[in-house]
Structure formats: structure tokens, C-alpha cells
């Protein structure tokens, strides 16, 4: 069976925690897109971790973790995270890197920073992890596949020279920065070759055989539907497809379909970086929710930046659910709302004098205003609750209200940071 865990919103919904928990029943966990530009925070028996590059199944010893061909592979982050796991007593994970994945080069990160600097006040709020320049090179066919690292050195030298010629024209004429040295790029490629040598393999064949054998496969998405390059709030999006439909492509799985898609929705809203955010709140109200939220506060796992905060936006979330073709949803961090007497929920947008429940394109989002319905809070600590029926009635009503609007059943409810802090509803 193939399952996908993906985000319905701007990212930071809690996908890593759910992947870590569901990996207990999986044979294989696959990262299929994105790179080190977003982190998955995980709390389990080994401690608290912020994973950026490794799949969140690495804490389950029986799981084979795969970095798929759709991933922007930062070798530095890959190596660093493995070292962190070892230093903190996590048994060495089973790990395979696709021979068709491409590597993020140091110059990708430089170009990311240079472009944000050039744009100034109109920047995208990038994490400067090199993601946009990486995917630009991939589609311009001047990226480096991991398989290429093991070609003849003369091939790598020639390609490094060719790539530097293109990059240096931009560095000289557009950014007015120091030029790349082909010999340094070549040396970095050789360094990456040795770092990845134990892990690179033909993951397509492995996954084809595993799927045929009936093994349980879990796809782990990064970011959320509203950051998808095609379906998101363009242009304030990431540079990859964050949706489940891309999962089989980015993983290198046979395109036989995904059996179940779980879209993760946070019980309130948060976002890192620029982009339209209709239910955003500000001031003391936002500061308090930020401090109550997440695991120790709502701050970017990659950048440490304070996340922008807002109330649950059911218009955006339902759109994300539909974009993901989700069978069910998981509602996360609901315990963070326990301090509130009343909880506003965005149920429509006021747009050009009319009310709509449909999520519009970015230009129209700029003019949209939130329409709220206020629900009663439960005003008590719900961490440690293990069944839906034991939740306060007001909390149950909050979940059921969201469920009705989303149009899919909410099968999982996360009410704390730990792996075991999940309520599984009947039928999951």
C-alpha cells in the first residue's frame, strides 16, 4: 500500500511528526520533492530533532528511507543530519539516495542570496537554501545528477567548466559578484561523490520491486499545497510540486497511483516568508498564539524566523485538501488553542463586495478580507487525551466544524509534540 502525507496549507503543518508516527507501520519512507529549505520537527524517545534533508522515518530501525529523484539534495545537510543522529544515540538508519536525484551546489545558495538582495523590498522571503536556482538549473539541464558524480573525472571537469561559463555571465553582468572557479566546482563534485558513495543506488528498481511485493510505502511531502509551484499562491511559492500527485514521479515509483492521501491541516494558520495570508493576525494577539503554538513556539525550523500567525482558514484549507486529492485529513497542534475563550475560524472571504467560499488566484487574494465564525473555546489542557470522546465537547465541536467544511473526515488529531500525542479516530 502507498500512502502520502502532505500539507494542505503553507507548510509547517506537522507532517514530520505524523510521518515519524506512521513509519512504525511502514516498510519504506520516501522524501519525494523539495530540499533543506523547510524543516520537520520531531519529538520522540531520542529527543527533539529538526530534520531538513533526511526522511522522517529514520527513527524507525526497520524502515528503509529513500531520498527520491525529485529532491533537491543538499549533501552538506545530509551529512550533518546523519552525524547528529549518531551523536545522539539514534541507530544508523537504512538509507538510499536515488541515482537520479540532483545535488544542490554551493553556488545555488549564493545565487539565492544574491537574487533576494537584488529584489530588496520585493524579495520572496527565501530561506536562501538554493532551491529556486537549483530547480532552474534542473529544468535548464545544467544540474548535476548523483549518477553523474561517478562518471569519468574528465566529464565532470568539462561540465563544471561549461556551467561556470553560464553562471559567471550572470555573476558579472547582473549581480556584480566574484566569479566561480571551475576547479573549485570540480573539487566540490568529487567531495560529494565520496560522501554519497555508500548511499546512491537505483531506487526506481528497488521501489518497483518493493511495490510489487506489497510492501507498505509512505511518501513524505515538504511544505504545503499553497506553496506548490503550479497550484499555490504564485509567485510566492516554492520551486517544486508539493502535491501528492507528484509523489510517484518524484519518488520514482511506478505511476500506479497512491492508495491513501492524508492532508495535514494545522488547527490555526502559520507561514514563513512572503505571500498572501488572508486570516493573518498581528500584534499581541499574534505574539501570544505564536508563543503558545508549535513545540516551544512558532519559529521556522530552518531559519528560526518568527512565523506569521493567523486563525484557521477553512477556505484555504479546503482548497489545499482538494488540490491534494486527499481521502482524509489530520488536524494538528490543536492543544495550542486551549488558552482561548473564543476561537475565530475563517469560513469565507469578502472579495470585491461579495462573499465567496472558493479560494481565488493570488491577485484576488490581495483584495480578500476574512469572514469569521467564532466558536467557543474549551479552556483546559487536552494533552494526554487519547480518544476523541474524551476531548471537551467544545474541542470536539471545533474538529467537527472543520471536518464538515473540509469535506473529508479528520482521522488524526495531534494534541501535543510527542510521537504518542495523536488521537486516531475510528476507521483510520
Short mmCIF file of N, CA, C and O in Angstrom, two decimals, residues 299-406:
data_model
loop_
_atom_site.label_atom_id
_atom_site.label_comp_id
_atom_site.label_asym_id
_atom_site.label_seq_id
_atom_site.Cartn_x
_atom_site.Cartn_y
_atom_site.Cartn_z
N UNK A 299 8.38 29.13 15.30
CA UNK A 299 9.56 29.71 14.66
C UNK A 299 10.06 28.74 13.61
O UNK A 299 10.02 27.53 13.80
N UNK A 300 10.51 29.27 12.49
CA UNK A 300 10.93 28.42 11.38
C UNK A 300 12.01 27.44 11.77
O UNK A 300 13.02 27.83 12.37
N UNK A 301 11.81 26.16 11.43
CA UNK A 301 12.80 25.13 11.78
C UNK A 301 14.08 25.29 10.98
O UNK A 301 15.14 24.83 11.40
N UNK A 302 14.00 25.96 9.83
CA UNK A 302 15.19 26.18 9.00
C UNK A 302 15.86 27.51 9.32
O UNK A 302 17.07 27.58 9.48
N UNK A 303 15.07 28.57 9.43
CA UNK A 303 15.63 29.91 9.58
C UNK A 303 15.59 30.45 11.01
O UNK A 303 16.34 31.36 11.34
N UNK A 304 14.68 29.91 11.84
CA UNK A 304 14.47 30.45 13.17
C UNK A 304 13.63 31.71 13.18
O UNK A 304 13.39 32.31 14.23
N UNK A 305 13.17 32.14 11.99
CA UNK A 305 12.35 33.35 11.91
C UNK A 305 11.00 33.13 12.58
O UNK A 305 10.42 32.04 12.48
N UNK A 306 10.46 34.16 13.25
CA UNK A 306 9.09 34.04 13.78
C UNK A 306 8.12 33.81 12.63
O UNK A 306 8.17 34.50 11.61
N UNK A 307 7.25 32.82 12.79
CA UNK A 307 6.26 32.56 11.75
C UNK A 307 5.14 33.59 11.82
O UNK A 307 4.77 34.06 12.89
N UNK A 308 4.60 33.93 10.68
CA UNK A 308 3.39 34.75 10.62
C UNK A 308 2.23 33.91 11.12
O UNK A 308 2.15 32.71 10.84
N UNK A 309 1.32 34.51 11.85
CA UNK A 309 0.26 33.77 12.52
C UNK A 309 -1.12 34.19 12.04
O UNK A 309 -1.33 35.33 11.64
N UNK A 310 -2.06 33.25 12.12
CA UNK A 310 -3.44 33.55 11.75
C UNK A 310 -4.38 32.49 12.29
O UNK A 310 -3.97 31.45 12.80
N UNK A 311 -5.67 32.77 12.18
CA UNK A 311 -6.68 31.79 12.58
C UNK A 311 -6.85 30.74 11.48
O UNK A 311 -6.42 30.94 10.34
N UNK A 312 -7.45 29.64 11.84
CA UNK A 312 -7.71 28.57 10.88
C UNK A 312 -8.49 29.13 9.70
O UNK A 312 -9.56 29.72 9.86
N UNK A 313 -7.94 28.93 8.51
CA UNK A 313 -8.57 29.40 7.27
C UNK A 313 -9.13 28.19 6.54
O UNK A 313 -8.41 27.46 5.87
N UNK A 314 -10.43 27.97 6.70
CA UNK A 314 -11.05 26.79 6.11
C UNK A 314 -11.23 26.93 4.60
O UNK A 314 -11.31 25.92 3.89
N UNK A 315 -11.26 28.15 4.10
CA UNK A 315 -11.34 28.35 2.65
C UNK A 315 -10.05 27.85 2.00
O UNK A 315 -10.07 27.06 1.05
N UNK A 316 -8.93 28.31 2.54
CA UNK A 316 -7.63 27.89 2.01
C UNK A 316 -7.40 26.40 2.25
O UNK A 316 -6.88 25.69 1.39
N UNK A 317 -7.78 25.92 3.44
CA UNK A 317 -7.55 24.52 3.79
C UNK A 317 -8.36 23.58 2.90
O UNK A 317 -7.86 22.53 2.48
N UNK A 318 -9.61 23.94 2.62
CA UNK A 318 -10.41 23.08 1.75
C UNK A 318 -9.82 23.05 0.34
O UNK A 318 -9.79 22.00 -0.30
N UNK A 319 -9.35 24.20 -0.13
CA UNK A 319 -8.67 24.23 -1.43
C UNK A 319 -7.47 23.29 -1.42
O UNK A 319 -7.26 22.50 -2.34
N UNK A 320 -6.66 23.38 -0.33
CA UNK A 320 -5.49 22.50 -0.21
C UNK A 320 -5.86 21.03 -0.18
O UNK A 320 -5.19 20.19 -0.80
N UNK A 321 -6.93 20.71 0.52
CA UNK A 321 -7.43 19.34 0.56
C UNK A 321 -7.76 18.84 -0.85
O UNK A 321 -7.42 17.72 -1.24
N UNK A 322 -8.42 19.70 -1.61
CA UNK A 322 -8.84 19.31 -2.96
C UNK A 322 -7.65 19.22 -3.91
O UNK A 322 -7.58 18.31 -4.74
N UNK A 323 -6.72 20.16 -3.79
CA UNK A 323 -5.51 20.10 -4.61
C UNK A 323 -4.74 18.80 -4.35
O UNK A 323 -4.20 18.19 -5.27
N UNK A 324 -4.72 18.39 -3.10
CA UNK A 324 -4.00 17.17 -2.72
C UNK A 324 -4.80 15.89 -3.04
O UNK A 324 -4.27 14.80 -2.87
N UNK A 325 -6.05 16.04 -3.46
CA UNK A 325 -6.92 14.87 -3.69
C UNK A 325 -6.93 13.97 -2.46
O UNK A 325 -6.83 12.74 -2.55
N UNK A 326 -7.07 14.61 -1.30
CA UNK A 326 -6.96 13.89 -0.04
C UNK A 326 -8.19 13.03 0.25
O UNK A 326 -9.32 13.43 -0.03
N UNK A 327 -7.94 11.85 0.81
CA UNK A 327 -9.01 10.97 1.28
C UNK A 327 -9.45 11.34 2.69
O UNK A 327 -10.59 11.12 3.08
N UNK A 328 -8.50 11.88 3.46
CA UNK A 328 -8.79 12.26 4.85
C UNK A 328 -7.81 13.34 5.26
O UNK A 328 -6.88 13.68 4.53
N UNK A 329 -8.05 13.91 6.44
CA UNK A 329 -7.19 14.97 6.95
C UNK A 329 -6.69 14.62 8.34
O UNK A 329 -7.27 13.80 9.05
N UNK A 330 -5.59 15.25 8.70
CA UNK A 330 -5.07 15.21 10.06
C UNK A 330 -5.05 16.64 10.58
O UNK A 330 -4.57 17.55 9.88
N UNK A 331 -5.59 16.87 11.76
CA UNK A 331 -5.63 18.21 12.36
C UNK A 331 -4.57 18.25 13.47
O UNK A 331 -4.61 17.45 14.40
N UNK A 332 -3.65 19.19 13.37
CA UNK A 332 -2.51 19.20 14.28
C UNK A 332 -2.48 20.44 15.18
O UNK A 332 -3.11 21.45 14.91
N UNK A 333 -1.72 20.32 16.27
CA UNK A 333 -1.43 21.38 17.24
C UNK A 333 -2.72 21.99 17.81
O UNK A 333 -2.75 23.18 18.14
N UNK A 334 -3.74 21.18 17.95
CA UNK A 334 -4.99 21.71 18.49
C UNK A 334 -4.86 22.09 19.96
O UNK A 334 -5.57 22.96 20.46
N UNK A 335 -3.90 21.49 20.66
CA UNK A 335 -3.68 21.81 22.06
C UNK A 335 -3.25 23.26 22.27
O UNK A 335 -3.45 23.83 23.35
N UNK A 336 -2.67 23.88 21.23
CA UNK A 336 -2.19 25.26 21.35
C UNK A 336 -3.33 26.26 21.53
O UNK A 336 -3.11 27.38 21.99
N UNK A 337 -4.54 25.86 21.19
CA UNK A 337 -5.69 26.77 21.27
C UNK A 337 -6.40 26.72 22.63
O UNK A 337 -7.40 27.42 22.84
N UNK A 338 -5.89 25.92 23.53
CA UNK A 338 -6.60 25.68 24.79
C UNK A 338 -6.70 26.90 25.70
O UNK A 338 -7.47 26.89 26.66
N UNK A 339 -5.96 27.96 25.41
CA UNK A 339 -5.99 29.15 26.27
C UNK A 339 -7.11 30.12 25.90
O UNK A 339 -7.37 31.08 26.61
N UNK A 340 -7.79 29.88 24.79
CA UNK A 340 -8.72 30.85 24.23
C UNK A 340 -10.16 30.65 24.74
O UNK A 340 -10.66 29.53 24.78
N UNK A 341 -10.82 31.76 25.08
CA UNK A 341 -12.24 31.71 25.43
C UNK A 341 -13.09 31.51 24.17
O UNK A 341 -14.07 30.77 24.19
N UNK A 342 -12.70 32.19 23.11
CA UNK A 342 -13.38 32.09 21.83
C UNK A 342 -12.35 31.95 20.73
O UNK A 342 -11.25 32.52 20.82
N UNK A 343 -12.71 31.20 19.67
CA UNK A 343 -11.75 30.93 18.60
C UNK A 343 -12.37 31.31 17.26
O UNK A 343 -13.30 30.65 16.78
N UNK A 344 -11.86 32.36 16.63
CA UNK A 344 -12.34 32.73 15.30
C UNK A 344 -11.88 31.70 14.25
O UNK A 344 -10.75 31.19 14.32
N UNK A 345 -12.74 31.40 13.31
CA UNK A 345 -12.42 30.50 12.19
C UNK A 345 -12.87 31.18 10.90
O UNK A 345 -14.02 31.64 10.80
N UNK A 346 -11.98 31.28 9.94
CA UNK A 346 -12.30 31.91 8.66
C UNK A 346 -13.11 30.94 7.80
O UNK A 346 -12.62 29.86 7.45
N UNK A 347 -14.34 31.32 7.46
CA UNK A 347 -15.25 30.44 6.73
C UNK A 347 -15.58 30.98 5.34
O UNK A 347 -16.26 30.31 4.55
N UNK A 348 -15.14 32.19 5.02
CA UNK A 348 -15.40 32.78 3.71
C UNK A 348 -14.49 33.99 3.53
O UNK A 348 -13.87 34.46 4.49
N UNK A 349 -14.41 34.47 2.30
CA UNK A 349 -13.70 35.71 2.00
C UNK A 349 -14.70 36.73 1.48
O UNK A 349 -15.63 36.39 0.74
N UNK A 350 -14.49 37.97 1.87
CA UNK A 350 -15.20 39.07 1.24
C UNK A 350 -14.31 39.61 0.13
O UNK A 350 -13.20 40.08 0.38
N UNK A 351 -14.77 39.52 -1.10
CA UNK A 351 -13.95 39.87 -2.25
C UNK A 351 -14.76 40.74 -3.20
O UNK A 351 -15.78 40.31 -3.75
N UNK A 352 -14.31 41.97 -3.37
CA UNK A 352 -14.97 42.92 -4.27
C UNK A 352 -16.45 43.06 -3.97
O UNK A 352 -17.31 43.07 -4.87
N UNK A 353 -16.78 43.13 -2.68
CA UNK A 353 -18.14 43.35 -2.26
C UNK A 353 -19.02 42.12 -2.22
O UNK A 353 -20.20 42.19 -1.88
N UNK A 354 -18.46 40.97 -2.52
CA UNK A 354 -19.21 39.72 -2.48
C UNK A 354 -18.53 38.71 -1.56
O UNK A 354 -17.33 38.78 -1.31
N UNK A 355 -19.32 37.78 -1.06
CA UNK A 355 -18.79 36.74 -0.19
C UNK A 355 -18.55 35.47 -1.01
O UNK A 355 -19.39 35.06 -1.81
N UNK A 356 -17.36 34.85 -0.81
CA UNK A 356 -17.06 33.62 -1.53
C UNK A 356 -16.42 32.61 -0.59
O UNK A 356 -15.72 32.99 0.36
N UNK A 357 -16.67 31.35 -0.86
CA UNK A 357 -16.02 30.27 -0.12
C UNK A 357 -15.02 29.52 -1.00
O UNK A 357 -14.56 28.45 -0.64
N UNK A 358 -14.71 30.08 -2.15
CA UNK A 358 -13.75 29.48 -3.07
C UNK A 358 -12.43 30.24 -3.01
O UNK A 358 -12.41 31.47 -2.94
N UNK A 359 -11.34 29.50 -3.06
CA UNK A 359 -10.00 30.09 -2.93
C UNK A 359 -9.58 30.65 -4.29
O UNK A 359 -9.43 29.91 -5.26
N UNK A 360 -9.35 31.97 -4.37
CA UNK A 360 -9.04 32.58 -5.67
C UNK A 360 -7.55 32.62 -5.98
O UNK A 360 -6.72 32.19 -5.17
N UNK A 361 -7.22 33.17 -7.14
CA UNK A 361 -5.83 33.35 -7.53
C UNK A 361 -5.20 34.49 -6.72
O UNK A 361 -5.89 35.28 -6.07
N UNK A 362 -3.88 34.59 -6.82
CA UNK A 362 -3.14 35.50 -5.94
C UNK A 362 -3.58 36.96 -6.07
O UNK A 362 -3.71 37.66 -5.06
N UNK A 363 -3.80 37.42 -7.29
CA UNK A 363 -4.21 38.81 -7.47
C UNK A 363 -5.48 39.15 -6.72
O UNK A 363 -5.61 40.24 -6.14
N UNK A 364 -6.44 38.22 -6.72
CA UNK A 364 -7.68 38.44 -5.99
C UNK A 364 -7.48 38.27 -4.49
O UNK A 364 -8.14 38.95 -3.69
N UNK A 365 -6.58 37.36 -4.09
CA UNK A 365 -6.30 37.18 -2.66
C UNK A 365 -5.83 38.48 -2.01
O UNK A 365 -6.10 38.73 -0.84
N UNK A 366 -5.12 39.30 -2.78
CA UNK A 366 -4.62 40.57 -2.25
C UNK A 366 -5.77 41.46 -1.78
O UNK A 366 -5.59 42.30 -0.90
N UNK A 367 -6.95 41.28 -2.38
CA UNK A 367 -8.09 42.13 -2.04
C UNK A 367 -9.08 41.44 -1.09
O UNK A 367 -10.07 42.04 -0.68
N UNK A 368 -8.82 40.18 -0.77
CA UNK A 368 -9.77 39.41 0.04
C UNK A 368 -9.66 39.76 1.52
O UNK A 368 -8.56 39.97 2.05
N UNK A 369 -10.80 39.78 2.19
CA UNK A 369 -10.87 40.00 3.63
C UNK A 369 -11.53 38.78 4.27
O UNK A 369 -12.46 38.20 3.71
N UNK A 370 -11.07 38.38 5.45
CA UNK A 370 -11.62 37.18 6.08
C UNK A 370 -13.02 37.41 6.66
O UNK A 370 -13.31 38.47 7.20
N UNK A 371 -13.85 36.39 6.53
CA UNK A 371 -15.16 36.38 7.18
C UNK A 371 -15.10 35.28 8.24
O UNK A 371 -14.84 34.11 7.92
N UNK A 372 -15.31 35.65 9.50
CA UNK A 372 -15.10 34.71 10.60
C UNK A 372 -16.42 34.21 11.19
O UNK A 372 -17.43 34.92 11.21
N UNK A 373 -16.36 32.99 11.68
CA UNK A 373 -17.36 32.47 12.60
C UNK A 373 -16.62 32.16 13.89
O UNK A 373 -15.52 31.59 13.86
N UNK A 374 -17.19 32.54 15.01
CA UNK A 374 -16.50 32.39 16.29
C UNK A 374 -17.06 31.18 17.03
O UNK A 374 -18.27 31.07 17.25
N UNK A 375 -16.14 30.27 17.41
CA UNK A 375 -16.52 29.07 18.16
C UNK A 375 -16.07 29.21 19.61
O UNK A 375 -15.10 29.92 19.92
N UNK A 376 -16.74 28.51 20.48
CA UNK A 376 -16.42 28.57 21.90
C UNK A 376 -15.18 27.72 22.19
O UNK A 376 -15.04 26.60 21.71
N UNK A 377 -14.26 28.26 23.00
CA UNK A 377 -13.07 27.52 23.38
C UNK A 377 -13.33 26.55 24.51
O UNK A 377 -14.41 26.55 25.13
N UNK A 378 -12.34 25.70 24.81
CA UNK A 378 -12.52 24.66 25.84
C UNK A 378 -11.75 24.95 27.12
O UNK A 378 -12.04 24.37 28.15
N UNK A 379 -10.78 25.85 27.06
CA UNK A 379 -10.14 26.39 28.26
C UNK A 379 -9.62 25.33 29.23
O UNK A 379 -9.75 25.46 30.45
N UNK A 380 -9.03 24.27 28.71
CA UNK A 380 -8.38 23.28 29.59
C UNK A 380 -7.31 22.55 28.79
O UNK A 380 -7.34 22.52 27.56
N UNK A 381 -6.37 21.96 29.49
CA UNK A 381 -5.26 21.24 28.86
C UNK A 381 -5.77 19.92 28.29
O UNK A 381 -6.36 19.11 29.02
N UNK A 382 -5.54 19.68 27.00
CA UNK A 382 -6.02 18.44 26.38
C UNK A 382 -4.88 17.49 26.02
O UNK A 382 -5.10 16.45 25.41
N UNK A 383 -3.66 17.85 26.39
CA UNK A 383 -2.54 16.92 26.16
C UNK A 383 -2.74 15.68 27.02
O UNK A 383 -3.19 15.76 28.16
N UNK A 384 -2.41 14.54 26.46
CA UNK A 384 -2.58 13.29 27.18
C UNK A 384 -3.89 12.60 26.88
O UNK A 384 -4.04 11.41 27.18
N UNK A 385 -4.84 13.31 26.29
CA UNK A 385 -6.11 12.68 25.90
C UNK A 385 -5.84 11.75 24.72
O UNK A 385 -5.14 12.11 23.78
N UNK A 386 -6.41 10.55 24.77
CA UNK A 386 -6.09 9.55 23.75
C UNK A 386 -7.30 9.12 22.91
O UNK A 386 -7.16 8.30 22.02
N UNK A 387 -8.48 9.64 23.20
CA UNK A 387 -9.64 9.29 22.39
C UNK A 387 -10.49 10.53 22.16
O UNK A 387 -10.54 11.44 23.00
N UNK A 388 -11.14 10.57 21.02
CA UNK A 388 -11.94 11.73 20.64
C UNK A 388 -13.05 11.99 21.64
O UNK A 388 -13.34 13.14 21.99
N UNK A 389 -13.67 10.93 22.13
CA UNK A 389 -14.81 11.08 23.04
C UNK A 389 -14.41 11.69 24.38
O UNK A 389 -15.25 12.24 25.10
N UNK A 390 -13.11 11.63 24.73
CA UNK A 390 -12.64 12.19 25.98
C UNK A 390 -12.28 13.67 25.86
O UNK A 390 -12.01 14.33 26.88
N UNK A 391 -12.24 14.21 24.66
CA UNK A 391 -11.98 15.63 24.49
C UNK A 391 -13.16 16.45 25.01
O UNK A 391 -14.31 15.99 24.97
N UNK A 392 -12.92 17.66 25.49
CA UNK A 392 -14.04 18.53 25.87
C UNK A 392 -14.99 18.71 24.69
O UNK A 392 -14.58 18.70 23.54
N UNK A 393 -16.27 18.88 25.01
CA UNK A 393 -17.28 18.99 23.97
C UNK A 393 -16.97 20.13 23.00
O UNK A 393 -17.16 20.01 21.78
N UNK A 394 -16.45 21.24 23.53
CA UNK A 394 -16.14 22.38 22.68
C UNK A 394 -15.01 22.05 21.70
O UNK A 394 -15.01 22.51 20.56
N UNK A 395 -14.06 21.24 22.14
CA UNK A 395 -12.97 20.82 21.26
C UNK A 395 -13.49 19.87 20.19
O UNK A 395 -13.11 19.96 19.02
N UNK A 396 -14.34 18.95 20.58
CA UNK A 396 -14.97 18.06 19.60
C UNK A 396 -15.73 18.88 18.55
O UNK A 396 -15.65 18.60 17.34
N UNK A 397 -16.45 19.90 19.00
CA UNK A 397 -17.22 20.73 18.08
C UNK A 397 -16.31 21.46 17.09
O UNK A 397 -16.66 21.63 15.92
N UNK A 398 -15.14 21.89 17.58
CA UNK A 398 -14.17 22.57 16.71
C UNK A 398 -13.73 21.63 15.59
O UNK A 398 -13.68 22.02 14.41
N UNK A 399 -13.40 20.40 15.96
CA UNK A 399 -12.97 19.40 14.97
C UNK A 399 -14.10 19.09 13.98
O UNK A 399 -13.88 19.05 12.76
N UNK A 400 -15.29 18.87 14.48
CA UNK A 400 -16.42 18.51 13.62
C UNK A 400 -16.81 19.67 12.70
O UNK A 400 -17.21 19.44 11.54
N UNK A 401 -16.70 20.90 13.20
CA UNK A 401 -16.98 22.07 12.38
C UNK A 401 -16.01 22.14 11.20
O UNK A 401 -16.41 22.35 10.05
N UNK A 402 -14.71 21.94 11.49
CA UNK A 402 -13.70 21.95 10.43
C UNK A 402 -13.92 20.79 9.46
O UNK A 402 -13.82 20.96 8.24
N UNK A 403 -14.22 19.64 10.00
CA UNK A 403 -14.42 18.45 9.17
C UNK A 403 -15.54 18.65 8.16
O UNK A 403 -15.40 18.31 6.97
N UNK A 404 -16.65 19.21 8.61
CA UNK A 404 -17.80 19.43 7.72
C UNK A 404 -17.44 20.37 6.58
O UNK A 404 -17.79 20.13 5.42
N UNK A 405 -16.69 21.43 6.89
CA UNK A 405 -16.31 22.39 5.87
C UNK A 405 -15.30 21.80 4.90
O UNK A 405 -15.40 22.02 3.68
N UNK A 406 -14.33 21.04 5.42
CA UNK A 406 -13.28 20.48 4.57
C UNK A 406 -13.81 19.44 3.59
O UNK A 406 -13.27 19.28 2.49
#
